PDB file of C-alpha atoms and ligand atoms in Angstrom:
ATOM      1  CA  MET A   1     -49.383 180.592-231.794  1.00  0.00           C
ATOM      2  CA  LEU A   2     -51.568 183.372-230.409  1.00  0.00           C
ATOM      3  CA  ARG A   3     -52.256 186.021-233.037  1.00  0.00           C
ATOM      4  CA  LEU A   4     -53.425 189.489-232.071  1.00  0.00           C
ATOM      5  CA  ASP A   5     -53.825 191.087-235.479  1.00  0.00           C
ATOM      6  CA  GLY A   6     -56.497 193.778-235.340  1.00  0.00           C
ATOM      7  CA  LYS A   7     -56.266 193.989-231.555  1.00  0.00           C
ATOM      8  CA  VAL A   8     -55.036 196.892-229.487  1.00  0.00           C
ATOM      9  CA  ALA A   9     -53.041 196.383-226.292  1.00  0.00           C
ATOM     10  CA  ILE A  10     -52.666 199.140-223.713  1.00  0.00           C
ATOM     11  CA  VAL A  11     -49.515 198.460-221.697  1.00  0.00           C
ATOM     12  CA  THR A  12     -48.793 200.593-218.638  1.00  0.00           C
ATOM     13  CA  GLY A  13     -45.290 200.855-217.237  1.00  0.00           C
ATOM     14  CA  ALA A  14     -44.141 199.974-220.755  1.00  0.00           C
ATOM     15  CA  GLY A  15     -40.624 201.226-220.181  1.00  0.00           C
ATOM     16  CA  SER A  16     -37.901 199.754-218.047  1.00  0.00           C
ATOM     17  CA  ALA A  17     -36.408 201.339-214.944  1.00  0.00           C
ATOM     18  CA  GLY A  18     -32.910 200.259-215.883  1.00  0.00           C
ATOM     19  CA  PRO A  19     -31.062 198.558-218.696  1.00  0.00           C
ATOM     20  CA  GLY A  20     -32.563 195.292-219.833  1.00  0.00           C
ATOM     21  CA  TRP A  21     -36.155 194.139-219.680  1.00  0.00           C
ATOM     22  CA  GLY A  22     -38.809 195.123-217.171  1.00  0.00           C
ATOM     23  CA  ASN A  23     -42.178 193.373-217.195  1.00  0.00           C
ATOM     24  CA  GLY A  24     -44.025 196.126-219.064  1.00  0.00           C
ATOM     25  CA  LYS A  25     -41.332 196.575-221.706  1.00  0.00           C
ATOM     26  CA  ALA A  26     -41.194 192.840-222.358  1.00  0.00           C
ATOM     27  CA  THR A  27     -44.995 192.601-222.458  1.00  0.00           C
ATOM     28  CA  ALA A  28     -45.280 195.474-224.931  1.00  0.00           C
ATOM     29  CA  VAL A  29     -42.694 193.983-227.287  1.00  0.00           C
ATOM     30  CA  LEU A  30     -44.163 190.465-227.102  1.00  0.00           C
ATOM     31  CA  LEU A  31     -47.708 191.704-227.764  1.00  0.00           C
ATOM     32  CA  ALA A  32     -46.462 193.633-230.805  1.00  0.00           C
ATOM     33  CA  ARG A  33     -44.652 190.522-232.066  1.00  0.00           C
ATOM     34  CA  GLN A  34     -47.990 188.704-231.878  1.00  0.00           C
ATOM     35  CA  GLY A  35     -49.588 191.325-234.096  1.00  0.00           C
ATOM     36  CA  ALA A  36     -51.204 193.717-231.625  1.00  0.00           C
ATOM     37  CA  ALA A  37     -51.035 197.465-232.064  1.00  0.00           C
ATOM     38  CA  VAL A  38     -49.505 198.568-228.768  1.00  0.00           C
ATOM     39  CA  PHE A  39     -50.397 201.737-226.891  1.00  0.00           C
ATOM     40  CA  ALA A  40     -47.291 201.952-224.704  1.00  0.00           C
ATOM     41  CA  LEU A  41     -47.679 204.149-221.636  1.00  0.00           C
ATOM     42  CA  ASP A  42     -45.052 205.156-219.100  1.00  0.00           C
ATOM     43  CA  ASN A  43     -44.420 208.133-216.857  1.00  0.00           C
ATOM     44  CA  ARG A  44     -40.912 208.553-218.277  1.00  0.00           C
ATOM     45  CA  GLU A  45     -40.594 209.724-221.868  1.00  0.00           C
ATOM     46  CA  GLU A  46     -37.168 208.198-222.510  1.00  0.00           C
ATOM     47  CA  ALA A  47     -38.241 204.820-221.191  1.00  0.00           C
ATOM     48  CA  VAL A  48     -41.344 204.518-223.335  1.00  0.00           C
ATOM     49  CA  GLN A  49     -39.536 205.855-226.408  1.00  0.00           C
ATOM     50  CA  GLU A  50     -36.963 203.071-226.086  1.00  0.00           C
ATOM     51  CA  THR A  51     -39.742 200.474-226.097  1.00  0.00           C
ATOM     52  CA  LEU A  52     -41.419 202.189-229.045  1.00  0.00           C
ATOM     53  CA  GLY A  53     -38.130 202.081-230.953  1.00  0.00           C
ATOM     54  CA  ILE A  54     -37.707 198.348-230.375  1.00  0.00           C
ATOM     55  CA  ILE A  55     -41.224 197.604-231.602  1.00  0.00           C
ATOM     56  CA  ARG A  56     -40.939 199.802-234.679  1.00  0.00           C
ATOM     57  CA  ASP A  57     -37.468 198.467-235.554  1.00  0.00           C
ATOM     58  CA  GLU A  58     -39.066 195.017-235.651  1.00  0.00           C
ATOM     59  CA  GLY A  59     -41.838 196.258-237.936  1.00  0.00           C
ATOM     60  CA  GLY A  60     -44.475 196.337-235.220  1.00  0.00           C
ATOM     61  CA  ARG A  61     -47.224 198.847-234.612  1.00  0.00           C
ATOM     62  CA  ALA A  62     -47.052 201.058-231.549  1.00  0.00           C
ATOM     63  CA  THR A  63     -47.459 204.535-230.229  1.00  0.00           C
ATOM     64  CA  ALA A  64     -46.015 205.995-227.049  1.00  0.00           C
ATOM     65  CA  HIS A  65     -47.773 208.048-224.416  1.00  0.00           C
ATOM     66  CA  VAL A  66     -46.451 209.672-221.243  1.00  0.00           C
ATOM     67  CA  ALA A  67     -48.761 209.588-218.223  1.00  0.00           C
ATOM     68  CA  ASP A  68     -48.765 208.776-214.526  1.00  0.00           C
ATOM     69  CA  VAL A  69     -51.174 205.916-213.819  1.00  0.00           C
ATOM     70  CA  THR A  70     -51.714 207.182-210.266  1.00  0.00           C
ATOM     71  CA  SER A  71     -53.534 210.194-211.755  1.00  0.00           C
ATOM     72  CA  SER A  72     -57.107 209.489-212.858  1.00  0.00           C
ATOM     73  CA  ALA A  73     -57.049 212.585-215.051  1.00  0.00           C
ATOM     74  CA  GLU A  74     -53.895 211.410-216.825  1.00  0.00           C
ATOM     75  CA  VAL A  75     -55.322 207.906-217.285  1.00  0.00           C
ATOM     76  CA  SER A  76     -58.486 209.405-218.736  1.00  0.00           C
ATOM     77  CA  GLY A  77     -56.374 211.481-221.103  1.00  0.00           C
ATOM     78  CA  ALA A  78     -54.399 208.409-222.075  1.00  0.00           C
ATOM     79  CA  ILE A  79     -57.569 206.520-223.003  1.00  0.00           C
ATOM     80  CA  ASP A  80     -58.700 209.464-225.134  1.00  0.00           C
ATOM     81  CA  ALA A  81     -55.281 209.503-226.826  1.00  0.00           C
ATOM     82  CA  CYS A  82     -55.473 205.754-227.428  1.00  0.00           C
ATOM     83  CA  VAL A  83     -58.903 206.026-229.026  1.00  0.00           C
ATOM     84  CA  ALA A  84     -57.676 208.889-231.207  1.00  0.00           C
ATOM     85  CA  ALA A  85     -54.646 206.853-232.254  1.00  0.00           C
ATOM     86  CA  LEU A  86     -56.813 203.848-233.085  1.00  0.00           C
ATOM     87  CA  ALA A  87     -58.447 205.717-235.925  1.00  0.00           C
ATOM     88  CA  ALA A  88     -55.023 206.099-237.529  1.00  0.00           C
ATOM     89  CA  TRP A  89     -54.118 202.456-236.928  1.00  0.00           C
ATOM     90  CA  THR A  90     -57.256 201.217-238.624  1.00  0.00           C
ATOM     91  CA  SER A  91     -56.191 202.999-241.813  1.00  0.00           C
ATOM     92  CA  TRP A  92     -52.810 201.218-242.001  1.00  0.00           C
TER      93      TRP A  92
HETATM   94  N1  NAD B 101     -43.906 189.493-208.096  1.00  0.00           N
HETATM   95  C1  NAD B 101     -42.765 189.333-208.783  1.00  0.00           C
HETATM   96  O1  NAD B 101     -42.236 188.223-208.878  1.00  0.00           O
HETATM   97  C2  NAD B 101     -42.149 190.508-209.458  1.00  0.00           C
HETATM   98  C3  NAD B 101     -41.069 190.307-210.289  1.00  0.00           C
HETATM   99  C4  NAD B 101     -40.541 191.392-210.934  1.00  0.00           C
HETATM  100  C5  NAD B 101     -41.099 192.649-210.717  1.00  0.00           C
HETATM  101  N2  NAD B 101     -42.142 192.800-209.887  1.00  0.00           N
HETATM  102  C6  NAD B 101     -42.744 194.111-209.674  1.00  0.00           C
HETATM  103  O2  NAD B 101     -43.294 194.516-210.916  1.00  0.00           O
HETATM  104  C7  NAD B 101     -43.155 195.937-211.029  1.00  0.00           C
HETATM  105  C8  NAD B 101     -42.411 196.269-212.300  1.00  0.00           C
HETATM  106  O3  NAD B 101     -41.057 195.903-212.148  1.00  0.00           O
HETATM  107  P1  NAD B 101     -40.134 195.645-213.404  1.00  0.00           P
HETATM  108  O4  NAD B 101     -38.743 195.449-212.887  1.00  0.00           O
HETATM  109  O5  NAD B 101     -40.727 194.618-214.282  1.00  0.00           O
HETATM  110  O6  NAD B 101     -40.251 196.958-214.227  1.00  0.00           O
HETATM  111  P2  NAD B 101     -39.369 198.293-214.209  1.00  0.00           P
HETATM  112  O7  NAD B 101     -39.293 198.843-212.806  1.00  0.00           O
HETATM  113  O8  NAD B 101     -38.122 198.060-214.979  1.00  0.00           O
HETATM  114  O9  NAD B 101     -40.268 199.238-215.108  1.00  0.00           O
HETATM  115  C9  NAD B 101     -41.459 199.806-214.617  1.00  0.00           C
HETATM  116  C10 NAD B 101     -41.826 200.953-215.545  1.00  0.00           C
HETATM  117  O10 NAD B 101     -42.993 201.554-215.005  1.00  0.00           O
HETATM  118  C11 NAD B 101     -42.863 202.956-215.085  1.00  0.00           C
HETATM  119  N3  NAD B 101     -43.680 203.537-214.040  1.00  0.00           N
HETATM  120  C12 NAD B 101     -43.449 203.572-212.709  1.00  0.00           C
HETATM  121  N4  NAD B 101     -44.415 204.245-212.079  1.00  0.00           N
HETATM  122  C13 NAD B 101     -45.296 204.640-213.034  1.00  0.00           C
HETATM  123  C14 NAD B 101     -46.488 205.391-213.001  1.00  0.00           C
HETATM  124  N5  NAD B 101     -46.991 205.853-211.858  1.00  0.00           N
HETATM  125  N6  NAD B 101     -47.147 205.619-214.158  1.00  0.00           N
HETATM  126  C15 NAD B 101     -46.656 205.149-215.331  1.00  0.00           C
HETATM  127  N7  NAD B 101     -45.515 204.436-215.419  1.00  0.00           N
HETATM  128  C16 NAD B 101     -44.836 204.186-214.284  1.00  0.00           C
HETATM  129  C17 NAD B 101     -41.390 203.228-214.889  1.00  0.00           C
HETATM  130  O11 NAD B 101     -41.006 204.464-215.451  1.00  0.00           O
HETATM  131  C18 NAD B 101     -40.754 202.035-215.621  1.00  0.00           C
HETATM  132  O12 NAD B 101     -40.454 202.345-216.968  1.00  0.00           O
HETATM  133  C19 NAD B 101     -42.426 196.428-209.780  1.00  0.00           C
HETATM  134  O13 NAD B 101     -43.376 196.888-208.872  1.00  0.00           O
HETATM  135  C20 NAD B 101     -41.740 195.169-209.286  1.00  0.00           C
HETATM  136  O14 NAD B 101     -41.521 195.214-207.898  1.00  0.00           O
HETATM  137  C21 NAD B 101     -42.676 191.740-209.260  1.00  0.00           C
END
């Protein structure tokens, strides 16, 4: 089994447009189940919070971030936020 302990996964579009499982939501949850700390990004707060809740309810590590991946400034800000969050993850 692939183990991703100590790894960080940035997943864009980590929510789901409707009920059920979109690709990004499923990817984020599966990566967390494999041990990765997931930086879940979506342009809709409620969508990414749902994914964050699933991961945390399962005991996984994740943080949520709202950004539009079509905006280079927002992507740059997301990377900065991910790096800042990593410092906290490494102290877990
Ligand atoms: N090639 C295939 O076989 C195949 C199969 C399924 C889906 N798809 C494609 O994959 C993509 C995802 O579809 P899905 O049904 O898995 O997921 P989805 O539509 O359920 O979820 C996509 C998520 O991305 C977020 N999002 C949309 N635009 C964004 C942006 N600019 N910045 C950040 N987040 C954004 C949405 O808020 C949503 O939560 C779609 O483009 C779909 O057409 C392709």
